[in-house]
XYZ file of N, CA and C in Angstrom:
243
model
N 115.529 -19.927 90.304
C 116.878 -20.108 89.812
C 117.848 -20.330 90.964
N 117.209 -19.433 91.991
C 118.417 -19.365 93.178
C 118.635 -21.164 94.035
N 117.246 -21.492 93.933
C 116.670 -22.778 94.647
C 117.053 -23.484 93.714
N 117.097 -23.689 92.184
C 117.783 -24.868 91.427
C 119.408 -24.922 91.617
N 120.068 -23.915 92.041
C 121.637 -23.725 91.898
C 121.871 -24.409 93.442
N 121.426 -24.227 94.901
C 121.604 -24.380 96.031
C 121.314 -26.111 95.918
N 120.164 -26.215 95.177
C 119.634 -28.073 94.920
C 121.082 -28.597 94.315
N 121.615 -28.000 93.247
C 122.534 -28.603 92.638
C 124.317 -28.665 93.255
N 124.729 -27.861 94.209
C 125.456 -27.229 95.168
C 125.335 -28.462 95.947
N 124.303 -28.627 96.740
C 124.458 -29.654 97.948
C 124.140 -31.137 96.884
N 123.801 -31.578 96.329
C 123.959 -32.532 95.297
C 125.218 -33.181 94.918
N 126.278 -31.936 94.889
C 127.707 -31.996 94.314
C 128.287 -32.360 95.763
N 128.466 -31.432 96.372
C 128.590 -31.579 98.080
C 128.304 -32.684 99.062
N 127.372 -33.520 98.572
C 127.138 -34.366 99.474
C 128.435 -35.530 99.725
N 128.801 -36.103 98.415
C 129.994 -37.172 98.593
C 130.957 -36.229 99.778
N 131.102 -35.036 99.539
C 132.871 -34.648 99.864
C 131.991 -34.391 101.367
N 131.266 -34.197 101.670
C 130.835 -34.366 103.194
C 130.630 -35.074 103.887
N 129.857 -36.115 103.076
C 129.926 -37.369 103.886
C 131.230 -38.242 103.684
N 132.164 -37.903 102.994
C 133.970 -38.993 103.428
C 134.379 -37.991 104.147
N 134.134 -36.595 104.203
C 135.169 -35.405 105.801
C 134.537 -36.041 106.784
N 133.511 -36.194 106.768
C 132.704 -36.505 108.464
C 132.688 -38.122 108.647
N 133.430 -38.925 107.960
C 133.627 -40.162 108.293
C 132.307 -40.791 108.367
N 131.289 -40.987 107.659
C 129.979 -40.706 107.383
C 129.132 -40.906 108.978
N 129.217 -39.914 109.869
C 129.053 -39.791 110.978
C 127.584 -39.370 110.385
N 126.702 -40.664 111.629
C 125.117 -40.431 111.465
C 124.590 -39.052 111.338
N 124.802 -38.174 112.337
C 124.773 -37.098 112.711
C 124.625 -35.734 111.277
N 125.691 -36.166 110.662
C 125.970 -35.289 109.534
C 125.108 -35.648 108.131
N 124.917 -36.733 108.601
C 123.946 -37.785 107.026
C 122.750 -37.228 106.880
N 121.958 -37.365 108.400
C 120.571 -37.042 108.901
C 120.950 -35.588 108.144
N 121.282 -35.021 108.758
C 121.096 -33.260 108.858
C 121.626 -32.672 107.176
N 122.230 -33.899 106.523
C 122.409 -33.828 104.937
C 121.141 -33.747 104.487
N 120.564 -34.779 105.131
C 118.724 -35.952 104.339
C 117.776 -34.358 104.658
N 117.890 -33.816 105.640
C 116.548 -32.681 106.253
C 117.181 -31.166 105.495
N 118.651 -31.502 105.256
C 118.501 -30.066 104.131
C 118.328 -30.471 102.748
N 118.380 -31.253 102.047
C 117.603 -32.191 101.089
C 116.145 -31.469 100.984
N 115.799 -32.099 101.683
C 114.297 -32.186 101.603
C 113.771 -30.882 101.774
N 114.133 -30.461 102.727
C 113.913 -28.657 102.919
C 114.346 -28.026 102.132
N 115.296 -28.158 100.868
C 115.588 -27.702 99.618
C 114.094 -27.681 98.649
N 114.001 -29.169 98.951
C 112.870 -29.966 97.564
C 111.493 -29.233 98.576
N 111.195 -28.855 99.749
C 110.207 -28.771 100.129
C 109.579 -27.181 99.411
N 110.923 -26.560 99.456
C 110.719 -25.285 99.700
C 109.850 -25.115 98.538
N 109.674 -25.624 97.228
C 109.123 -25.503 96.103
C 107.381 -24.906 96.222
N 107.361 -26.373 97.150
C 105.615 -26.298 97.612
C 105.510 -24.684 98.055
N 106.262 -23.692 99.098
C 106.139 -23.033 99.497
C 106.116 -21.746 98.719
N 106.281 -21.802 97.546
C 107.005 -20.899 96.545
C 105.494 -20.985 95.870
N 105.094 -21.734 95.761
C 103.646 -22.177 94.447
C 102.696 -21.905 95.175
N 102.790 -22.414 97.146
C 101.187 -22.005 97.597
C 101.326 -20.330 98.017
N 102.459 -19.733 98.290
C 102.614 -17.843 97.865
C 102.385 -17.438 96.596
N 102.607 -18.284 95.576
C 102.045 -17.496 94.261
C 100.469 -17.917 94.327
N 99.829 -19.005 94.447
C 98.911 -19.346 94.523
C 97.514 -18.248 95.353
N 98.263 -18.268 96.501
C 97.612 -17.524 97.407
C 97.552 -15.747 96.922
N 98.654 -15.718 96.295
C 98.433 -13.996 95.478
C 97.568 -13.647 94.877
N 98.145 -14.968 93.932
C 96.893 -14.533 92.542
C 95.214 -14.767 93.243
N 95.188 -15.396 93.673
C 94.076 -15.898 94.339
C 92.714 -14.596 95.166
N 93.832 -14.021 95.607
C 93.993 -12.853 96.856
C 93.441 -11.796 95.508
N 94.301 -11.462 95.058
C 94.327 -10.323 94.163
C 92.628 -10.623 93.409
N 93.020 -11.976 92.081
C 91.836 -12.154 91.900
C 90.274 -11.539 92.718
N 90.229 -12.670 93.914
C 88.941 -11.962 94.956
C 88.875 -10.234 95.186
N 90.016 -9.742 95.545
C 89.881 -8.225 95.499
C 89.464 -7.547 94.242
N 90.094 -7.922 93.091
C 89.604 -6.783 92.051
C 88.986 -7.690 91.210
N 88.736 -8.746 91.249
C 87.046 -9.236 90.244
C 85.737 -8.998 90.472
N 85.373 -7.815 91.746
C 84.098 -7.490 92.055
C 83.754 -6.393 91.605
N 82.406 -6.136 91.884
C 81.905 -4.768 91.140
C 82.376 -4.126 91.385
N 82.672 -4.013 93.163
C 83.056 -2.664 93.445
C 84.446 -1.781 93.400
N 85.211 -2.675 92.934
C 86.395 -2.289 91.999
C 86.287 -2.215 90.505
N 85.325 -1.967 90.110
C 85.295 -1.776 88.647
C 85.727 -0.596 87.987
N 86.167 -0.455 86.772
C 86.179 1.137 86.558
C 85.813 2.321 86.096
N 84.518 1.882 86.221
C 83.001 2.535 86.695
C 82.456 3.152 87.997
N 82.733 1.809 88.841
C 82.157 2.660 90.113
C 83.327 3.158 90.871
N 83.919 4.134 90.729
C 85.239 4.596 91.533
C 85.485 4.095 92.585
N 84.089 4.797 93.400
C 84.045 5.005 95.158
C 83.495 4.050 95.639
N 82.418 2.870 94.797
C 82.062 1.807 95.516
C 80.112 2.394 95.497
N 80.241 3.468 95.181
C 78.982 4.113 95.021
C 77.671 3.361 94.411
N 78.027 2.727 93.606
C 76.631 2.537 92.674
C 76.775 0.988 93.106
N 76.486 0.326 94.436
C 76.434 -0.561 94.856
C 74.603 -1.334 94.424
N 74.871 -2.376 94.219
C 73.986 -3.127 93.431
C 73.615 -3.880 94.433
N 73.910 -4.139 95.542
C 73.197 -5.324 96.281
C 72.826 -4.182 97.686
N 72.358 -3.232 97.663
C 72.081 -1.932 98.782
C 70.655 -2.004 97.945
N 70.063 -1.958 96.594
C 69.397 -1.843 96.205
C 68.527 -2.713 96.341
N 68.556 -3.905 96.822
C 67.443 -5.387 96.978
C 67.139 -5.403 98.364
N 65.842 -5.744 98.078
C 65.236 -5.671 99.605
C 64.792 -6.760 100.312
């Protein structure tokens, strides 16, 4: 929500910045790279959720978090030889 309001903020913002700065290169560029670093940030937001669930998943989908074996005790692959 916070990242759709800041997208829409500099969106509105851009005309009245670029006629104050006399559309000085300088200010355009550094408009274009917070742009994009707005729109980028998304990716960054999805591969942290991604990487959670992901994370979490691998930790507690194994036996030895089950809630059965408390302590890790009744390990099933100690038993094959």
């Amino acid at each position: 929500m916070v990242q759709a309001l800041l997208q829409m903020a500099l969106v509105i913002c851009i005309p009245l910045i670029t006629l104050c700065s006399t559309w000085d290169v300088k200010v355009v560029m550094t408009l274009t790279f917070v742009q994009f670093a707005l729109f980028f940030l998304t990716f960054w937001w999805e591969l942290a959720r991604w990487l959670d669930s992901w994370l979490l998943d691998v930790l507690y989908n194994s036996d030895t978090h089950s809630s059965w074996n408390l302590a890790g005790i009744q390990n099933t692959q100690d038993d094959v030889n």
